[in-house]
Short mmCIF file of C-alpha atoms in Angstrom, two decimals:
data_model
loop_
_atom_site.label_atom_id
_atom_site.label_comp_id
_atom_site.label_asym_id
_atom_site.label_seq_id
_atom_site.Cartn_x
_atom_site.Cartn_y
_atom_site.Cartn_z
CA UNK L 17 -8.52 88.42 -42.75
CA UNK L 18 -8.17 85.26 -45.13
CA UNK L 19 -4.77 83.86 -45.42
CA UNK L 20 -3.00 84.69 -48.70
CA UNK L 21 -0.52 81.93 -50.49
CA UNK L 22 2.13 83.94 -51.64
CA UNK L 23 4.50 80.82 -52.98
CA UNK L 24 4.10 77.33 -53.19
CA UNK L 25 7.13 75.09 -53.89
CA UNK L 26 8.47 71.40 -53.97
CA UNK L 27 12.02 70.35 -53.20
CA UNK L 28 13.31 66.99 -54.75
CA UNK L 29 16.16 64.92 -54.68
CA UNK L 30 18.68 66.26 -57.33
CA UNK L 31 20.78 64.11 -59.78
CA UNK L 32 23.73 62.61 -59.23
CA UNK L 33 26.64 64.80 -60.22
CA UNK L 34 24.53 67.69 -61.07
CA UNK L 35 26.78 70.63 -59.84
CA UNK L 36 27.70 73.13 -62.37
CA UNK L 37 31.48 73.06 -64.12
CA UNK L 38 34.29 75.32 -62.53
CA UNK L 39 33.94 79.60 -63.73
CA UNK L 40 36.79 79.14 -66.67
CA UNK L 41 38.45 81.88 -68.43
CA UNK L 42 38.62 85.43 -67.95
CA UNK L 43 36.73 87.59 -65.54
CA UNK L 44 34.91 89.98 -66.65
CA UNK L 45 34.22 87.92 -70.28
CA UNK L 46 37.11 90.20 -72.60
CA UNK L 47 34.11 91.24 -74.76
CA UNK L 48 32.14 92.92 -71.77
CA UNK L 49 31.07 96.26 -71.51
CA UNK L 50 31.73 97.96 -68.79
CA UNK L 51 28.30 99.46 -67.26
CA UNK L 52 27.80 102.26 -64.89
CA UNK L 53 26.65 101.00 -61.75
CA UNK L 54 26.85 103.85 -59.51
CA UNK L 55 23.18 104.63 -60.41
CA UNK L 56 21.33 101.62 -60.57
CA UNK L 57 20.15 101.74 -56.84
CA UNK L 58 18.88 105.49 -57.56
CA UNK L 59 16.97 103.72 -60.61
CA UNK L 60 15.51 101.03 -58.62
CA UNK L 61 14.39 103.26 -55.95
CA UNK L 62 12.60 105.28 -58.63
CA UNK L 63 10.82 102.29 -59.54
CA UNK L 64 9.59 101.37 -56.17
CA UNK L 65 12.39 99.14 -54.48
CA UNK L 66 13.62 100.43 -51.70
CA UNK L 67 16.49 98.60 -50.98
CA UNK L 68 18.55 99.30 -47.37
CA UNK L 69 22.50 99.47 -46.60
CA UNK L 70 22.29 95.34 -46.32
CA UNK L 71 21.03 94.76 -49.48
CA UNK L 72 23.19 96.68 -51.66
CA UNK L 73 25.08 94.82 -52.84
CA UNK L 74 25.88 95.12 -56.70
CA UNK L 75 29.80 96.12 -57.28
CA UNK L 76 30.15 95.88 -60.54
CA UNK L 77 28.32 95.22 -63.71
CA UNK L 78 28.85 94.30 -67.37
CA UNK L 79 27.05 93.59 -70.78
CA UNK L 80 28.74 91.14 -73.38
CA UNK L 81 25.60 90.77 -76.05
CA UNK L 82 22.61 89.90 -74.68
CA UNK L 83 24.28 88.42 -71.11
CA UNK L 84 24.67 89.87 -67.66
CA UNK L 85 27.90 89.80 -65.54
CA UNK L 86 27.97 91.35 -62.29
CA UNK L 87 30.00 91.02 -58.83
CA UNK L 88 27.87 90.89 -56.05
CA UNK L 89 28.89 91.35 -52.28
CA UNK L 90 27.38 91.16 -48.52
CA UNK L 91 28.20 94.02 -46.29
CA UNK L 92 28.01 91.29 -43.47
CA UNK L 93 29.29 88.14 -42.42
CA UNK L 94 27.31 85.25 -44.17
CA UNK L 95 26.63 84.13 -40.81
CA UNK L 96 24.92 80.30 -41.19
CA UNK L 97 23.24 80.30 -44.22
CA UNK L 98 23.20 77.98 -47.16
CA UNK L 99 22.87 81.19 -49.28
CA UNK L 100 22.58 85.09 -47.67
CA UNK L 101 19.16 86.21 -48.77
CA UNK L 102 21.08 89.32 -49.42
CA UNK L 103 23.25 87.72 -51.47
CA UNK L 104 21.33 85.82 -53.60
CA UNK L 105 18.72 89.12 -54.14
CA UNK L 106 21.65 91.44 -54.80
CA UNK L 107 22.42 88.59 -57.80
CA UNK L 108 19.40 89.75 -59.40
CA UNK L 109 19.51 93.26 -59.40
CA UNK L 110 21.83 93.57 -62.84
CA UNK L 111 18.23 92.23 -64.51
CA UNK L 112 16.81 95.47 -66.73
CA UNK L 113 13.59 96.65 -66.12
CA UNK L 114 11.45 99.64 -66.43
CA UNK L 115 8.93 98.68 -64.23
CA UNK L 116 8.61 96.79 -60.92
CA UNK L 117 8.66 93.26 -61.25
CA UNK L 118 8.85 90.73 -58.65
CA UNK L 119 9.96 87.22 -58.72
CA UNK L 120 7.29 84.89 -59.89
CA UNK L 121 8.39 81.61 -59.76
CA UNK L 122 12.02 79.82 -59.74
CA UNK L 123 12.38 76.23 -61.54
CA UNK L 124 16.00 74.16 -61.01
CA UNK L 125 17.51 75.72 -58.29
CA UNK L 126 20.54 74.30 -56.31
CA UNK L 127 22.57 75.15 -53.99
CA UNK L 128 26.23 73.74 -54.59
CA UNK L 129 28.19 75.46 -51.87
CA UNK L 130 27.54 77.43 -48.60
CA UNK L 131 29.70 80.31 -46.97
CA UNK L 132 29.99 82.17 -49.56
CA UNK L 133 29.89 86.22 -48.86
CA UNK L 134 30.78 87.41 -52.43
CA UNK L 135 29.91 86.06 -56.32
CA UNK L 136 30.43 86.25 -59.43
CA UNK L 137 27.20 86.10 -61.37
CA UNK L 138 25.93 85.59 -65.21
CA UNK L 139 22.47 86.07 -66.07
CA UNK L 140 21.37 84.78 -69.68
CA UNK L 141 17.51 85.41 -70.78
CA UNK L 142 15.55 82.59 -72.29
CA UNK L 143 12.91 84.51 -74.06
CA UNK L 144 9.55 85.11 -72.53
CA UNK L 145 10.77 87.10 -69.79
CA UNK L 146 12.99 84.39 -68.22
CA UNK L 147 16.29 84.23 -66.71
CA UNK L 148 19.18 81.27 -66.43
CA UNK L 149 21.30 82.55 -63.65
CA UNK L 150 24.99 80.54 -62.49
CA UNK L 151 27.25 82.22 -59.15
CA UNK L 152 30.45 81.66 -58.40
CA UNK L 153 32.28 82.27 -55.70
CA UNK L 154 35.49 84.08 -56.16
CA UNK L 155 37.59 80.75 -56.85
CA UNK L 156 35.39 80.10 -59.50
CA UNK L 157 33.65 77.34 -57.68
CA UNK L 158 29.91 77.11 -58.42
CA UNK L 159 27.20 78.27 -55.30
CA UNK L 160 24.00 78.43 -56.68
CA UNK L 161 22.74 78.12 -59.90
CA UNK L 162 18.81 78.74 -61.17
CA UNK L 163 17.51 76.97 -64.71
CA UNK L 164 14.66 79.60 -65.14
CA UNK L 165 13.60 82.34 -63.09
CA UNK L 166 10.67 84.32 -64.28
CA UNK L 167 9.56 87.58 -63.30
CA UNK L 168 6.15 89.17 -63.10
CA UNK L 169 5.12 92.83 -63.26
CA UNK L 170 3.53 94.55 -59.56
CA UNK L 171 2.24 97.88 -59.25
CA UNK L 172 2.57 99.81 -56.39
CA UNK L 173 -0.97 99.45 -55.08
CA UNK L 174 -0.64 96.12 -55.09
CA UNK L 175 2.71 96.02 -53.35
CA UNK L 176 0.97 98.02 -50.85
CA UNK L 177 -1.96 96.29 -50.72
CA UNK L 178 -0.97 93.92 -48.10
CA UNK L 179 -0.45 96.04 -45.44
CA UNK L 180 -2.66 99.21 -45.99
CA UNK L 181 -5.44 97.48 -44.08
CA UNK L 182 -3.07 96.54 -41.14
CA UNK L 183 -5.23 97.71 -37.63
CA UNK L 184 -4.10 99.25 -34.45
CA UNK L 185 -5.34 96.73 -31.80
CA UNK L 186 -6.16 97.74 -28.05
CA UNK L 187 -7.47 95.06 -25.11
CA UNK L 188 -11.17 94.53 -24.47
CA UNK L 189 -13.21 92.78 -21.91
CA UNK L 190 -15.97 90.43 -23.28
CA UNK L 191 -18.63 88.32 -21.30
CA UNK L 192 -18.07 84.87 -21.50
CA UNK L 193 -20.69 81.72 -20.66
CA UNK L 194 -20.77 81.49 -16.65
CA UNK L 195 -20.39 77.62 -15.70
CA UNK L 196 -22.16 75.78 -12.87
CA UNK L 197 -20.23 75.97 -10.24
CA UNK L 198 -20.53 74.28 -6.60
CA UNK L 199 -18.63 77.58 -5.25
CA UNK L 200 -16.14 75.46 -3.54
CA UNK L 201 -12.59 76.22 -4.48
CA UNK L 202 -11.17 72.56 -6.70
CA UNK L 203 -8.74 70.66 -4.81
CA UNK L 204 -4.71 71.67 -5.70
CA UNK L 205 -5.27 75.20 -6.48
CA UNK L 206 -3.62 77.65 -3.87
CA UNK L 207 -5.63 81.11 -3.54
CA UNK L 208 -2.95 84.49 -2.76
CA UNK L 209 -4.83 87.45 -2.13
CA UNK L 210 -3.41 91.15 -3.13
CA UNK L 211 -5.19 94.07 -1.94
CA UNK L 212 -5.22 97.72 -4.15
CA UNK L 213 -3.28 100.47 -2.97
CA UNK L 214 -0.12 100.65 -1.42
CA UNK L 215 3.33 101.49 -3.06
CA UNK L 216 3.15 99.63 -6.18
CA UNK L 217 6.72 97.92 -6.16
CA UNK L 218 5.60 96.80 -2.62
CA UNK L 219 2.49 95.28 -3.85
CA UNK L 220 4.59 93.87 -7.24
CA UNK L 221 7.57 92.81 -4.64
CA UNK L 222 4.94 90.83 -2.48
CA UNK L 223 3.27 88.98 -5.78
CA UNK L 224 6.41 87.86 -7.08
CA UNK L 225 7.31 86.44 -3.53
CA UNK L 226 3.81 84.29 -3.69
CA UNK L 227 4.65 83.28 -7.32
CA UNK L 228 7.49 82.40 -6.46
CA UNK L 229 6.82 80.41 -3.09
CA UNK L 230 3.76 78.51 -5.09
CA UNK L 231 6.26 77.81 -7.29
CA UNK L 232 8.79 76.32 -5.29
CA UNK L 233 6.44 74.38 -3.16
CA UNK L 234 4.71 72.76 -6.12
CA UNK L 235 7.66 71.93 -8.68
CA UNK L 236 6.79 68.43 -8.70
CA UNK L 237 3.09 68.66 -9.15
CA UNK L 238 2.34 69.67 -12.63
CA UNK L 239 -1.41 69.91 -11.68
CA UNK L 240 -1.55 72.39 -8.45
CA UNK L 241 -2.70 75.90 -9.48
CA UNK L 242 -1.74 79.10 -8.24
CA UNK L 243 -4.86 81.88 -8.13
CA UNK L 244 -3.76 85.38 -7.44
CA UNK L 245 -7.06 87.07 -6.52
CA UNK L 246 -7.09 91.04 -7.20
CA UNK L 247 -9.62 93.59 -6.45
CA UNK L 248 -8.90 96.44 -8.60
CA UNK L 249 -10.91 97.01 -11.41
CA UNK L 250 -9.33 95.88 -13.58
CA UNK L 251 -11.51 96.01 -16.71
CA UNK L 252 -12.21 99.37 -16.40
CA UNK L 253 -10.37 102.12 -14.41
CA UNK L 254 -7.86 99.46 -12.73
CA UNK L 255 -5.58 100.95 -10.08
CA UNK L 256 -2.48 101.32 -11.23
CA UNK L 257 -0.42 98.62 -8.60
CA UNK L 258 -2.80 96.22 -9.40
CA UNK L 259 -2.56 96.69 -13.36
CA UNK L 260 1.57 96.21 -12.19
CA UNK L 261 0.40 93.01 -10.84
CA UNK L 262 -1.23 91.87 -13.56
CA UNK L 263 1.71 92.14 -16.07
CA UNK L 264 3.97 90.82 -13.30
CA UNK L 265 1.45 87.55 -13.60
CA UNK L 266 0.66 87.38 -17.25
CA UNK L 267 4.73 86.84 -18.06
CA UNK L 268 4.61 84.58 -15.05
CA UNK L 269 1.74 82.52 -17.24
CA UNK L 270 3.42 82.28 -19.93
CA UNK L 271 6.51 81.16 -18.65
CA UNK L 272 4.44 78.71 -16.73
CA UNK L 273 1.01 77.98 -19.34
CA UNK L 274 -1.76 76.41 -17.07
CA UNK L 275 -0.15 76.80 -13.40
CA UNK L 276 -1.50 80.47 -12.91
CA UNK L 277 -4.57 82.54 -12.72
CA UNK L 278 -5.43 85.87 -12.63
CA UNK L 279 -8.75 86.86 -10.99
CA UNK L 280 -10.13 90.40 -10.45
CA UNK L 281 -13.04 90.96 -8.47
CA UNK L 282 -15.49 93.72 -7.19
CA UNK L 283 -15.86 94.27 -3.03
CA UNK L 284 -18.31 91.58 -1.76
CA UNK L 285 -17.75 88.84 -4.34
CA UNK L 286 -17.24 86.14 -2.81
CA UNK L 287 -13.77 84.84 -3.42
CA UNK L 288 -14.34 80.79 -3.10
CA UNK L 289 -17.04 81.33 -5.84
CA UNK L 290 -14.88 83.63 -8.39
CA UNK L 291 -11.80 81.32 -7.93
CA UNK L 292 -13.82 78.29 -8.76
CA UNK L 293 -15.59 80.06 -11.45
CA UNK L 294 -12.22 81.13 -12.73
CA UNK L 295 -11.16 77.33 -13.13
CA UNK L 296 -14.07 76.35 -14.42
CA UNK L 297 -13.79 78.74 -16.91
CA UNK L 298 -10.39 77.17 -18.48
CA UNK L 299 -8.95 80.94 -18.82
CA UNK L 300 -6.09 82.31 -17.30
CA UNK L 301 -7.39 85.65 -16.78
CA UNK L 302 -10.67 86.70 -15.42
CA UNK L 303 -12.77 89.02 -14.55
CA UNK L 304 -15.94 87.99 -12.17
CA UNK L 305 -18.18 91.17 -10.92
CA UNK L 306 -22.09 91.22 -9.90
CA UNK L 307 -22.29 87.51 -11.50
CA UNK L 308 -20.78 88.30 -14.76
CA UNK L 309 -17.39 86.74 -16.22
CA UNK L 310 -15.63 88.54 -18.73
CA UNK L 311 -11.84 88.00 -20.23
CA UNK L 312 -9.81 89.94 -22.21
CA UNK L 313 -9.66 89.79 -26.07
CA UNK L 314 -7.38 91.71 -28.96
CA UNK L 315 -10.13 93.69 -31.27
CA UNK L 316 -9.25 96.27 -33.76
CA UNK L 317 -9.50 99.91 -32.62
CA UNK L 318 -12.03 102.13 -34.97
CA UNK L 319 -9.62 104.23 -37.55
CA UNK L 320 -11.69 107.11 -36.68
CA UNK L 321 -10.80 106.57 -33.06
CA UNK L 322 -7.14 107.26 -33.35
CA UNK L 323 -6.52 111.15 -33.55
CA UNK L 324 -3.32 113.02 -34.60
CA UNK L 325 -1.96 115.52 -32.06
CA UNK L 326 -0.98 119.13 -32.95
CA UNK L 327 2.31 120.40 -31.62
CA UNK L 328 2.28 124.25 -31.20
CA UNK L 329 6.02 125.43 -32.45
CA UNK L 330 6.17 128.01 -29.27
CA UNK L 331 6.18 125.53 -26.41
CA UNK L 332 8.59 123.13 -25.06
CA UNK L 333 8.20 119.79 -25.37
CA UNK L 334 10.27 117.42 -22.70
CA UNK L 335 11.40 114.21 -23.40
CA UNK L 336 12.23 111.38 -21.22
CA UNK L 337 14.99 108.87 -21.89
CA UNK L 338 16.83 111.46 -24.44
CA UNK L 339 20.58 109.40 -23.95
CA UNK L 340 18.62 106.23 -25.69
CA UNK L 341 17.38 104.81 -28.97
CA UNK L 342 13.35 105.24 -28.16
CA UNK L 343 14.13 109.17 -26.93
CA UNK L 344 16.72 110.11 -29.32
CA UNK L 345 14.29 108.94 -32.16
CA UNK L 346 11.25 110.48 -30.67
CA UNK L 347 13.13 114.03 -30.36
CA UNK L 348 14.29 113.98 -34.02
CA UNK L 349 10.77 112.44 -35.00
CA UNK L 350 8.93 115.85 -33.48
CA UNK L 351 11.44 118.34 -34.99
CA UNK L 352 11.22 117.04 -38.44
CA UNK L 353 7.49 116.00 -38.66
CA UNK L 354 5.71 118.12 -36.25
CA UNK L 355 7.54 121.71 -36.07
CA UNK L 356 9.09 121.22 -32.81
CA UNK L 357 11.48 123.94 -31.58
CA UNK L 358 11.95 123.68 -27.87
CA UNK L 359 12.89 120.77 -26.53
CA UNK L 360 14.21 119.72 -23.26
CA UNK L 361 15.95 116.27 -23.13
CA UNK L 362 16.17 114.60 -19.65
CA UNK L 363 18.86 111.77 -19.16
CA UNK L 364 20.53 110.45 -16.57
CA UNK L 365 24.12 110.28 -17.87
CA UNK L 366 23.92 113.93 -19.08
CA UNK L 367 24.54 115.37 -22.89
CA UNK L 368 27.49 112.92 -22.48
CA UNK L 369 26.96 110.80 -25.78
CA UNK L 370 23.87 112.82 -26.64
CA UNK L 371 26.02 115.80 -28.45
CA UNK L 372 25.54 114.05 -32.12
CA UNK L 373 21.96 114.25 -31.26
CA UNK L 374 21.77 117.67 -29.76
CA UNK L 375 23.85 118.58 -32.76
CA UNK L 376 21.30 117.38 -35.51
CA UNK L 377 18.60 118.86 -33.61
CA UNK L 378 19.94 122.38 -33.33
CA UNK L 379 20.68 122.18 -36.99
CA UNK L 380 17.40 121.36 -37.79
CA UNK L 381 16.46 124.51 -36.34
CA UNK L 382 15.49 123.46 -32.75
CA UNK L 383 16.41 125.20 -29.54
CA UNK L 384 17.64 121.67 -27.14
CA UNK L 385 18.63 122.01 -23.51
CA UNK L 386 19.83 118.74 -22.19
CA UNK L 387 18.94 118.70 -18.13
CA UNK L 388 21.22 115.30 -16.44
CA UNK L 389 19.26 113.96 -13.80
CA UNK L 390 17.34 110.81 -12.91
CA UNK L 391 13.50 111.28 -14.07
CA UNK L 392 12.70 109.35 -10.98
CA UNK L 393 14.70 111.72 -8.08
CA UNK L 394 12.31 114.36 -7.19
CA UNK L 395 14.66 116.79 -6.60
CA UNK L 396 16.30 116.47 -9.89
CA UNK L 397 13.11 116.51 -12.06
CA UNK L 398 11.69 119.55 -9.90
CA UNK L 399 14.84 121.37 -10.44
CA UNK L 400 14.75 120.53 -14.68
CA UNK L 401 11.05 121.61 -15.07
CA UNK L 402 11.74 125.27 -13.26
CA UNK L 403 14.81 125.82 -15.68
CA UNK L 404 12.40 125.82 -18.12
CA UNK L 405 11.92 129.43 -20.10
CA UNK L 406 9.17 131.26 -19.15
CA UNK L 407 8.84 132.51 -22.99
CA UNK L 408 8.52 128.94 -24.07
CA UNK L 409 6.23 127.00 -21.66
CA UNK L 410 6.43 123.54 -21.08
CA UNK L 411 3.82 121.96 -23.03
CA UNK L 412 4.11 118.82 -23.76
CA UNK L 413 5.82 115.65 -21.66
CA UNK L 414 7.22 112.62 -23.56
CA UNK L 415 8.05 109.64 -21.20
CA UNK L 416 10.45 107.53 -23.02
CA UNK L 417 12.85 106.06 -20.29
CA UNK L 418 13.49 102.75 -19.58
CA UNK L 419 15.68 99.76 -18.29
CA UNK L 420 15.63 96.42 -18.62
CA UNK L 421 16.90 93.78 -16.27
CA UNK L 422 15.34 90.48 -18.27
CA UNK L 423 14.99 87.51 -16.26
CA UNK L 424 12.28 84.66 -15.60
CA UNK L 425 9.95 85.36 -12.90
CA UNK L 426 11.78 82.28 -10.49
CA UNK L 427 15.48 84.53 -10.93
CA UNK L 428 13.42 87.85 -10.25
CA UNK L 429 14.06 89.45 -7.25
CA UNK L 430 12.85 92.95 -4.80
CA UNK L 431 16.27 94.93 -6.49
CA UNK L 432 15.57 93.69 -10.12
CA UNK L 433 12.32 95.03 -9.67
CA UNK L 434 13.35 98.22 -8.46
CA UNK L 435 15.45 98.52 -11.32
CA UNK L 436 13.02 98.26 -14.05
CA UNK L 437 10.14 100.24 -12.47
CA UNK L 438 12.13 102.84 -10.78
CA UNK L 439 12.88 104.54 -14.12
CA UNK L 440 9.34 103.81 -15.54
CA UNK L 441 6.97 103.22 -12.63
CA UNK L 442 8.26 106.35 -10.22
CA UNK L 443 9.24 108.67 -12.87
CA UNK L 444 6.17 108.04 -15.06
CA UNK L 445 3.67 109.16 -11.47
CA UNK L 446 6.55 112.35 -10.59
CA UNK L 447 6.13 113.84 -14.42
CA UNK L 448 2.30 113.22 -13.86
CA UNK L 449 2.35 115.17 -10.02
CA UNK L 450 5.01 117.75 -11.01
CA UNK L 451 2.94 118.91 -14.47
CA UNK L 452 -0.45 118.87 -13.25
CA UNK L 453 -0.71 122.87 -13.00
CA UNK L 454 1.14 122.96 -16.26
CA UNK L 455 -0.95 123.85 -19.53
CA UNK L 456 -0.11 121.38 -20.96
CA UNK L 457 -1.64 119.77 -24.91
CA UNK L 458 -0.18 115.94 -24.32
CA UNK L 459 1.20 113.62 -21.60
CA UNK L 460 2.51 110.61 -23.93
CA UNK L 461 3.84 107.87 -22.22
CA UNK L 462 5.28 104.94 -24.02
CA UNK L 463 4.39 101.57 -22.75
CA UNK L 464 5.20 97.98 -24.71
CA UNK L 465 3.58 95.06 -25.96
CA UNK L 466 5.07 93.05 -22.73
CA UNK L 467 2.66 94.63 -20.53
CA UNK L 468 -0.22 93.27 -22.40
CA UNK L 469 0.94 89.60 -23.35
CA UNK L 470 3.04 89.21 -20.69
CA UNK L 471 6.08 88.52 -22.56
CA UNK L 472 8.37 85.63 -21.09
CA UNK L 473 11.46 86.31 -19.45
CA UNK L 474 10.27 90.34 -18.58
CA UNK L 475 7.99 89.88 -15.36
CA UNK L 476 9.41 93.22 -14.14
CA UNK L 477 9.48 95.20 -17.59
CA UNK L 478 5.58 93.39 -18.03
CA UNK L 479 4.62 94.80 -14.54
CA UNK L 480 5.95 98.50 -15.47
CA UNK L 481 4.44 99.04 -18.53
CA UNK L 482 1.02 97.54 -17.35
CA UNK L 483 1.40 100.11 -14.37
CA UNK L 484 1.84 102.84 -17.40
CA UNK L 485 -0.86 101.58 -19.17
CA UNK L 486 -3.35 102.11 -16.01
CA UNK L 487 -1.79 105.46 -15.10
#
């Protein structure tokens, strides 16, 4: 889509001994009204704002003839800004309205002191639908002051407008131009071979240890290359260690941009050829089968291609992860929205901080058992899925646990691994073996962003949700 200038601005040098005078006399003015303020967030909202716990910030509001006084606070620390946003917004709802208006454009601002986390604020109209507005802080020393503000009317479609057309994205492969090549492998670029199958952190654990030795070895020449050559499909039905590899390598790129590339091929392509054609190619990650190169690209998936899932209200539904924010939210999500009444949350620390949850559940009408185990011990998730009612079927699996253990991919090691992909990797493949006879109407497993751009500083979390994203 185009780009879309919402504001242009210029900031100038301001006058000598332009701050405003000191807040003098009494506060509130002594011929304010008093006006009810209790309600004017349930008016707003009514008009479209909907304004959070951090932006509430009007305490108090009064009229004296046609000017505005209100006291405005934060419900935070300012932290380091000139001015809170929240602050400085929360000075403008006192301004009447009975429709949505936004603010347009702002002429004479300043900012005369910083800190501040409460104000005292007078609005006085010019005519034309413009505002003069002065703060204070409580001392009555000026913070920010605004010669004309002017507002301008928005309807709801347009407010919406700017993010009704927002797409769901997914990866695709696309053929790219095949350069001449000599099929000799350039000088300075180090070839590591990693071959499908296996245990999957064995296969991640062994990457990371040729990452890591390429590394080492080449810290003081900026121009040797590491390729890590796969052979797993990778474009299509890629096996799921070598999808684990992948992410492992993608955060390793982008921790280090031009030292590493990833290269899939098919059985009897010849490796010297697809690693040179790889560098020729100026991408990091390739794809070179029967003669063809392709790389992967973000496109838009088809609106008509994402389908909404019925939940029948006589099954159980198990969810992974229940003692954290992802599961917890996910659980409450399927009550309310979708009818849920069975659930079974899995956790490893038990219904231990989980009883608020549990709670809200069963007073929304849901049945909850909480089963404590680790979704990655065998044992533990058999032993879960048979207590199970026979009345109310498992029917659904949600796989929402996780653990992260951030690091860059030189301070990764063999355990850290384990850590992140135990939860994720082993009990992701257990749910999938120990359901398989189950009737069951969806196996959702939640994966992240990481495992697709290879996010820096999560090598292992990258690695576990690519191996989700294969499985």
């Amino acid at each position: 889509a185009e780009w879309i200038r919402h504001a242009v601005g210029t900031v100038v040098a301001g006058p000598a001994g332009a701050a405003e005078e000191r807040l003098e006399g009494a506060w509130p003015p002594a011929d304010g009204q008093r006006v009810e303020g209790a309600e004017a967030y349930e008016a707003l909202a009514s008009l479209g704002y909907g304004y959070g716990p951090a932006f509430r910030g009007l305490r108090a509001l009064w009229r004296a003839g046609d000017e505005m006084f209100a006291e405005v606070r934060l419900a935070s620390e300012p932290d380091a800004f000139g001015i809170h946003p929240a602050l400085l917004d929360a000075a403008l709802h006192p301004l009447p309205s009975d429709d949505m208006k936004v603010p347009f454009s702002w002429s004479g601002v300043r900012l005369h002191s910083v800190g501040a986390s409460a104000l005292r604020v007078r609005l006085t109209p010019l005519g034309g639908g413009a505002v003069r507005l002065v703060a204070f802080d409580g001392a009555g020393v000026p913070v920010v002051s605004v010669d004309e503000l002017r507002l301008q009317p928005m309807s709801r479609e347009q407010l919406g407008s700017a993010v009704a057309g927002d797409p769901l994205f997914e990866v695709r492969w696309v053929d790219v131009p095949v350069p001449a090549v000599s099929g000799v492998v350039p000088d300075g670029v180090v070839v590591e071979y990693v071959e499908p199958g296996g245990d999957v952190r064995t296969v991640v654990a062994g990457a990371l240890e040729s990452v890591q030795r390429f590394l080492a070895v080449s810290a003081d020449d900026e121009d040797a290359r590491l390729a890590v050559i796969t052979r797993g499909g990778i474009t299509e039905q890629a096996d799921p260690a070598t999808a684990a590899v992948w992410g492992l390598l993608r955060s390793a790129q982008t921790e280090h941009p031009g030292r590493i590339l990833a290269v899939d091929t098919a059985e009897g392509t010849d490796r010297e050829t697809a690693v040179a054609l790889a560098v020729a190619s100026g991408e990091p990650q390739v794809s070179v089968v029967g003669g063809r190169l392709a790389v992967p690209r973000l496109a838009p998936v088809a609106a008509d291609a994402v389908s909404v899932r019925e939940w029948g209200p006589g099954g159980t539904v198990l969810v992974t992860g229940a003692g954290g924010a992802l599961g917890g939210l996910v659980a409450r999500h399927l009550v309310a929205e979708y009818g849920v009444r069975h659930l079974l949350l899995v956790g490893r620390r038990g219904i231990e901080g989980s009883r608020e949850l549990v709670a809200d559940l069963e007073s929304a009408g849901a049945s909850v058992s909480f089963a404590a185990c680790d979704v990655a011990d065998r044992e533990g998730l058999t032993a879960a899925l048979a207590g199970v009612a026979v009345e109310h079927p498992l029917t659904a699996v949600i796989h929402a646990a996780g653990v992260l253990d951030d690091g860059v991919v030189t301070a990764l090691t063999p355990e850290r691994l384990d850590t992140v992909m135990r939860p994720k990797v082993e009990g992701a493949r257990l749910l999938d073996e120990l359901t398989r006879d189950a009737e069951l109407s969806a196996f959702v497993l939640f994966s992240s962003a990481a495992g697709v751009m290879g996010t820096a500083g999560q090598g292992n979390y990258a690695a576990a949700n690519a191996y989700v994203d294969a499985l």
